[in-house]
mmCIF file of C-alpha atoms in Angstrom:
data_model
loop_
_atom_site.group_PDB
_atom_site.id
_atom_site.type_symbol
_atom_site.label_atom_id
_atom_site.label_comp_id
_atom_site.label_asym_id
_atom_site.label_seq_id
_atom_site.Cartn_x
_atom_site.Cartn_y
_atom_site.Cartn_z
ATOM 1 C CA UNK A 75 63.472 74.732 145.181
ATOM 2 C CA UNK A 76 63.967 71.316 143.612
ATOM 3 C CA UNK A 77 66.312 70.963 140.687
ATOM 4 C CA UNK A 78 64.572 70.789 137.320
ATOM 5 C CA UNK A 79 64.474 67.351 135.692
ATOM 6 C CA UNK A 80 63.724 68.749 132.246
ATOM 7 C CA UNK A 81 66.474 68.567 129.667
ATOM 8 C CA UNK A 82 67.617 71.819 128.012
ATOM 9 C CA UNK A 83 65.303 72.842 125.175
ATOM 10 C CA UNK A 84 62.390 70.670 126.332
ATOM 11 C CA UNK A 85 59.884 73.546 126.121
ATOM 12 C CA UNK A 86 58.439 74.636 122.747
ATOM 13 C CA UNK A 87 56.257 77.530 121.516
ATOM 14 C CA UNK A 88 53.259 75.379 122.521
ATOM 15 C CA UNK A 89 54.278 75.960 126.138
ATOM 16 C CA UNK A 90 53.644 79.710 125.849
ATOM 17 C CA UNK A 91 50.260 81.461 125.780
ATOM 18 C CA UNK A 92 50.329 84.988 124.354
ATOM 19 C CA UNK A 93 47.482 86.844 126.032
ATOM 20 C CA UNK A 94 47.806 90.092 124.079
ATOM 21 C CA UNK A 95 50.214 92.331 122.145
ATOM 22 C CA UNK A 96 50.182 96.125 121.907
ATOM 23 C CA UNK A 97 52.308 98.327 119.671
ATOM 24 C CA UNK A 98 53.706 101.122 121.850
ATOM 25 C CA UNK A 99 55.824 102.827 119.213
ATOM 26 C CA UNK A 100 56.274 102.516 115.456
ATOM 27 C CA UNK A 101 59.214 104.263 113.805
ATOM 28 C CA UNK A 102 62.371 102.966 112.145
ATOM 29 C CA UNK A 103 61.959 100.130 114.654
ATOM 30 C CA UNK A 104 58.961 99.047 116.715
ATOM 31 C CA UNK A 105 58.291 98.650 120.432
ATOM 32 C CA UNK A 106 55.667 96.061 121.418
ATOM 33 C CA UNK A 107 54.190 95.193 124.829
ATOM 34 C CA UNK A 108 53.560 91.471 125.337
ATOM 35 C CA UNK A 109 51.303 89.921 127.964
ATOM 36 C CA UNK A 110 51.928 86.176 128.181
ATOM 37 C CA UNK A 111 51.943 83.059 130.352
ATOM 38 C CA UNK A 112 54.339 80.114 130.172
ATOM 39 C CA UNK A 113 54.782 76.648 131.613
ATOM 40 C CA UNK A 114 57.023 76.412 134.675
ATOM 41 C CA UNK A 115 59.960 74.021 135.064
ATOM 42 C CA UNK A 116 58.362 72.457 138.163
ATOM 43 C CA UNK A 117 54.900 72.184 136.629
ATOM 44 C CA UNK A 118 51.881 74.441 136.185
ATOM 45 C CA UNK A 119 51.718 77.850 134.551
ATOM 46 C CA UNK A 120 53.144 81.264 135.395
ATOM 47 C CA UNK A 121 51.054 84.286 136.201
ATOM 48 C CA UNK A 122 50.511 86.764 133.361
ATOM 49 C CA UNK A 123 53.804 88.533 132.637
ATOM 50 C CA UNK A 124 54.187 91.934 130.935
ATOM 51 C CA UNK A 125 57.312 92.722 128.928
ATOM 52 C CA UNK A 126 58.210 95.443 126.424
ATOM 53 C CA UNK A 127 60.099 94.144 123.406
ATOM 54 C CA UNK A 128 62.204 96.003 120.872
ATOM 55 C CA UNK A 129 61.149 94.571 117.481
ATOM 56 C CA UNK A 130 64.224 94.611 115.254
ATOM 57 C CA UNK A 131 63.688 91.585 113.029
ATOM 58 C CA UNK A 132 66.182 89.145 111.519
ATOM 59 C CA UNK A 133 69.661 90.263 110.467
ATOM 60 C CA UNK A 134 72.828 88.799 108.987
ATOM 61 C CA UNK A 135 76.520 89.643 109.342
ATOM 62 C CA UNK A 136 79.691 88.584 107.551
ATOM 63 C CA UNK A 137 83.387 88.741 108.346
ATOM 64 C CA UNK A 138 85.124 89.379 104.996
ATOM 65 C CA UNK A 139 88.275 87.248 104.980
ATOM 66 C CA UNK A 140 91.049 86.964 102.423
ATOM 67 C CA UNK A 141 92.563 83.468 102.804
ATOM 68 C CA UNK A 142 95.497 84.261 100.498
ATOM 69 C CA UNK A 143 96.692 87.314 102.426
ATOM 70 C CA UNK A 144 95.306 86.160 105.803
ATOM 71 C CA UNK A 145 93.589 89.536 106.173
ATOM 72 C CA UNK A 146 90.128 90.649 107.263
ATOM 73 C CA UNK A 147 88.068 93.645 106.173
ATOM 74 C CA UNK A 148 86.523 95.634 109.019
ATOM 75 C CA UNK A 149 84.282 98.683 108.835
ATOM 76 C CA UNK A 150 83.977 101.686 111.146
ATOM 77 C CA UNK A 151 80.846 103.795 111.588
ATOM 78 C CA UNK A 152 79.085 105.873 114.224
ATOM 79 C CA UNK A 153 76.479 103.962 116.264
ATOM 80 C CA UNK A 154 73.589 105.548 118.155
ATOM 81 C CA UNK A 155 73.812 102.953 120.942
ATOM 82 C CA UNK A 156 77.363 104.081 121.714
ATOM 83 C CA UNK A 157 76.905 107.849 121.329
ATOM 84 C CA UNK A 158 77.403 108.575 125.023
ATOM 85 C CA UNK A 159 80.100 105.977 125.611
ATOM 86 C CA UNK A 160 83.841 105.860 125.018
ATOM 87 C CA UNK A 161 83.738 104.747 121.377
ATOM 88 C CA UNK A 162 80.801 106.243 119.405
ATOM 89 C CA UNK A 163 82.540 105.016 116.210
ATOM 90 C CA UNK A 164 82.465 101.227 116.341
ATOM 91 C CA UNK A 165 84.811 98.819 114.568
ATOM 92 C CA UNK A 166 82.628 96.023 113.198
ATOM 93 C CA UNK A 167 82.062 93.385 110.546
ATOM 94 C CA UNK A 168 79.564 93.943 107.725
ATOM 95 C CA UNK A 169 75.873 93.483 108.653
ATOM 96 C CA UNK A 170 72.338 94.317 107.582
ATOM 97 C CA UNK A 171 68.669 93.570 108.169
ATOM 98 C CA UNK A 172 67.053 90.778 106.147
ATOM 99 C CA UNK A 173 64.086 91.846 104.028
ATOM 100 C CA UNK A 174 61.211 89.422 103.577
ATOM 101 C CA UNK A 175 62.237 88.441 100.050
ATOM 102 C CA UNK A 176 65.936 87.883 100.863
ATOM 103 C CA UNK A 177 68.004 85.079 102.335
ATOM 104 C CA UNK A 178 70.674 85.724 104.932
ATOM 105 C CA UNK A 179 73.395 84.902 102.415
ATOM 106 C CA UNK A 180 71.954 87.355 99.893
ATOM 107 C CA UNK A 181 71.981 90.049 102.567
ATOM 108 C CA UNK A 182 75.640 89.613 103.489
ATOM 109 C CA UNK A 183 76.638 89.747 99.830
ATOM 110 C CA UNK A 184 74.595 92.917 99.266
ATOM 111 C CA UNK A 185 75.844 94.581 102.425
ATOM 112 C CA UNK A 186 79.476 93.777 101.607
ATOM 113 C CA UNK A 187 79.049 95.726 98.361
ATOM 114 C CA UNK A 188 77.222 98.624 100.037
ATOM 115 C CA UNK A 189 79.342 98.958 103.182
ATOM 116 C CA UNK A 190 82.800 97.896 101.991
ATOM 117 C CA UNK A 191 82.724 97.961 98.182
ATOM 118 C CA UNK A 192 83.791 94.303 97.900
ATOM 119 C CA UNK A 193 82.344 91.122 96.447
ATOM 120 C CA UNK A 194 81.943 87.998 98.572
ATOM 121 C CA UNK A 195 82.780 84.678 96.925
ATOM 122 C CA UNK A 196 82.339 81.536 99.044
ATOM 123 C CA UNK A 197 80.696 81.744 102.467
ATOM 124 C CA UNK A 198 80.739 79.613 105.607
ATOM 125 C CA UNK A 199 78.007 79.817 108.259
ATOM 126 C CA UNK A 200 79.458 80.416 111.730
ATOM 127 C CA UNK A 201 76.370 80.567 113.953
ATOM 128 C CA UNK A 202 73.011 82.208 114.601
ATOM 129 C CA UNK A 203 72.185 83.854 117.914
ATOM 130 C CA UNK A 204 70.000 86.360 119.785
ATOM 131 C CA UNK A 205 72.120 89.379 120.827
ATOM 132 C CA UNK A 206 69.758 90.337 123.670
ATOM 133 C CA UNK A 207 66.708 88.084 123.866
ATOM 134 C CA UNK A 208 65.655 89.533 127.236
ATOM 135 C CA UNK A 209 64.127 92.518 125.445
ATOM 136 C CA UNK A 210 64.893 92.407 121.718
ATOM 137 C CA UNK A 211 63.549 90.115 118.973
ATOM 138 C CA UNK A 212 66.604 90.366 116.724
ATOM 139 C CA UNK A 213 68.259 87.118 115.623
ATOM 140 C CA UNK A 214 71.567 87.349 113.798
ATOM 141 C CA UNK A 215 73.051 84.884 111.304
ATOM 142 C CA UNK A 216 76.848 85.181 111.211
ATOM 143 C CA UNK A 217 79.055 84.169 108.271
ATOM 144 C CA UNK A 218 82.638 84.378 107.149
ATOM 145 C CA UNK A 219 82.977 85.312 103.491
ATOM 146 C CA UNK A 220 85.849 84.904 101.036
ATOM 147 C CA UNK A 221 87.060 88.226 99.560
ATOM 148 C CA UNK A 222 90.035 89.841 97.845
ATOM 149 C CA UNK A 223 91.166 92.275 100.542
ATOM 150 C CA UNK A 224 93.385 94.173 98.101
ATOM 151 C CA UNK A 225 90.197 95.632 96.593
ATOM 152 C CA UNK A 226 88.867 96.949 99.920
ATOM 153 C CA UNK A 227 89.389 100.647 100.585
ATOM 154 C CA UNK A 228 87.670 103.997 100.914
ATOM 155 C CA UNK A 229 84.454 105.301 102.445
ATOM 156 C CA UNK A 230 81.132 103.682 101.612
ATOM 157 C CA UNK A 231 77.458 103.537 102.622
ATOM 158 C CA UNK A 232 74.084 104.705 101.363
ATOM 159 C CA UNK A 233 73.482 108.446 101.427
ATOM 160 C CA UNK A 234 69.730 108.042 101.897
ATOM 161 C CA UNK A 235 70.399 106.051 105.083
ATOM 162 C CA UNK A 236 72.939 108.559 106.406
ATOM 163 C CA UNK A 237 75.759 106.024 106.290
ATOM 164 C CA UNK A 238 79.409 107.123 106.470
ATOM 165 C CA UNK A 239 81.474 103.935 106.619
ATOM 166 C CA UNK A 240 85.279 103.726 106.622
ATOM 167 C CA UNK A 241 86.894 100.497 105.440
ATOM 168 C CA UNK A 242 89.899 99.055 107.287
ATOM 169 C CA UNK A 243 91.999 96.109 106.061
ATOM 170 C CA UNK A 244 93.800 94.354 108.911
ATOM 171 C CA UNK A 245 95.806 91.208 109.395
ATOM 172 C CA UNK A 246 93.872 88.438 111.101
ATOM 173 C CA UNK A 247 96.263 88.690 114.059
ATOM 174 C CA UNK A 248 95.796 92.468 114.446
ATOM 175 C CA UNK A 249 92.013 92.151 114.269
ATOM 176 C CA UNK A 250 91.994 89.472 116.938
ATOM 177 C CA UNK A 251 94.276 91.610 119.082
ATOM 178 C CA UNK A 252 91.571 94.310 118.909
ATOM 179 C CA UNK A 253 89.175 91.768 120.401
ATOM 180 C CA UNK A 254 91.601 90.917 123.202
ATOM 181 C CA UNK A 255 92.254 94.610 123.870
ATOM 182 C CA UNK A 256 88.535 95.388 124.101
ATOM 183 C CA UNK A 257 88.679 97.751 121.112
ATOM 184 C CA UNK A 258 86.037 95.738 119.255
ATOM 185 C CA UNK A 259 82.805 95.881 121.255
ATOM 186 C CA UNK A 260 80.306 94.492 118.733
ATOM 187 C CA UNK A 261 79.070 90.995 119.631
ATOM 188 C CA UNK A 262 78.882 89.542 116.123
ATOM 189 C CA UNK A 263 82.372 90.840 115.340
ATOM 190 C CA UNK A 264 83.827 89.288 118.485
ATOM 191 C CA UNK A 265 82.168 85.940 117.752
ATOM 192 C CA UNK A 266 83.312 85.918 114.111
ATOM 193 C CA UNK A 267 86.911 86.860 114.890
ATOM 194 C CA UNK A 268 87.144 84.312 117.698
ATOM 195 C CA UNK A 269 85.768 81.640 115.338
ATOM 196 C CA UNK A 270 88.289 82.628 112.664
ATOM 197 C CA UNK A 271 91.134 82.441 115.153
ATOM 198 C CA UNK A 272 90.149 78.835 115.918
ATOM 199 C CA UNK A 273 89.360 77.778 112.349
ATOM 200 C CA UNK A 274 91.562 79.820 109.989
ATOM 201 C CA UNK A 275 93.906 76.961 109.123
ATOM 202 C CA UNK A 276 91.084 74.661 107.986
ATOM 203 C CA UNK A 277 89.323 77.526 106.217
ATOM 204 C CA UNK A 278 92.454 78.581 104.324
ATOM 205 C CA UNK A 279 93.034 74.998 103.289
ATOM 206 C CA UNK A 280 89.486 74.718 101.915
ATOM 207 C CA UNK A 281 89.386 78.106 100.196
ATOM 208 C CA UNK A 282 92.833 77.888 98.598
ATOM 209 C CA UNK A 283 91.862 74.780 96.663
#
């Protein structure tokens, strides 16, 4: 097979033909079957492809960071995806799904109140990414948010959503050690803590002004 001469990102949505969609399941989330064709790197079009997709929508996450104390606020809660694995209770950053009338920044501020009982001041966008685009539609915006970690404590969450969320305040170094030790298994949390490890000096300088 010849090497592609196309530059990365050359294809657009116009290079995909969606033949049909079918909702297979509708519950808290939705499962959809897609039938589609797409342009090929070496020219022409693919055959019709069938794929099931987990429709999860757009979400946002924030790493609450106290630049004065050099501490982060993490949360711990049980996760259905990890029920049969080693750590059903996952150590994570704050996150939530974006409703149609909300911005990503509004979501992380709301979720910080609901999940950790803290207010976010300034924010910095870290990145946006697809956690598993091979079968899930979710796209996640990731932020770091300025907080007063001395106010973070206790158990939080919404009763009507069955949430039972424990707050943990950790030094930046200890939190990053959890990443290196494999104790933190959540993708957004790993990305945010790695970013903070690389950028904390500049961020502290900006936020302490």
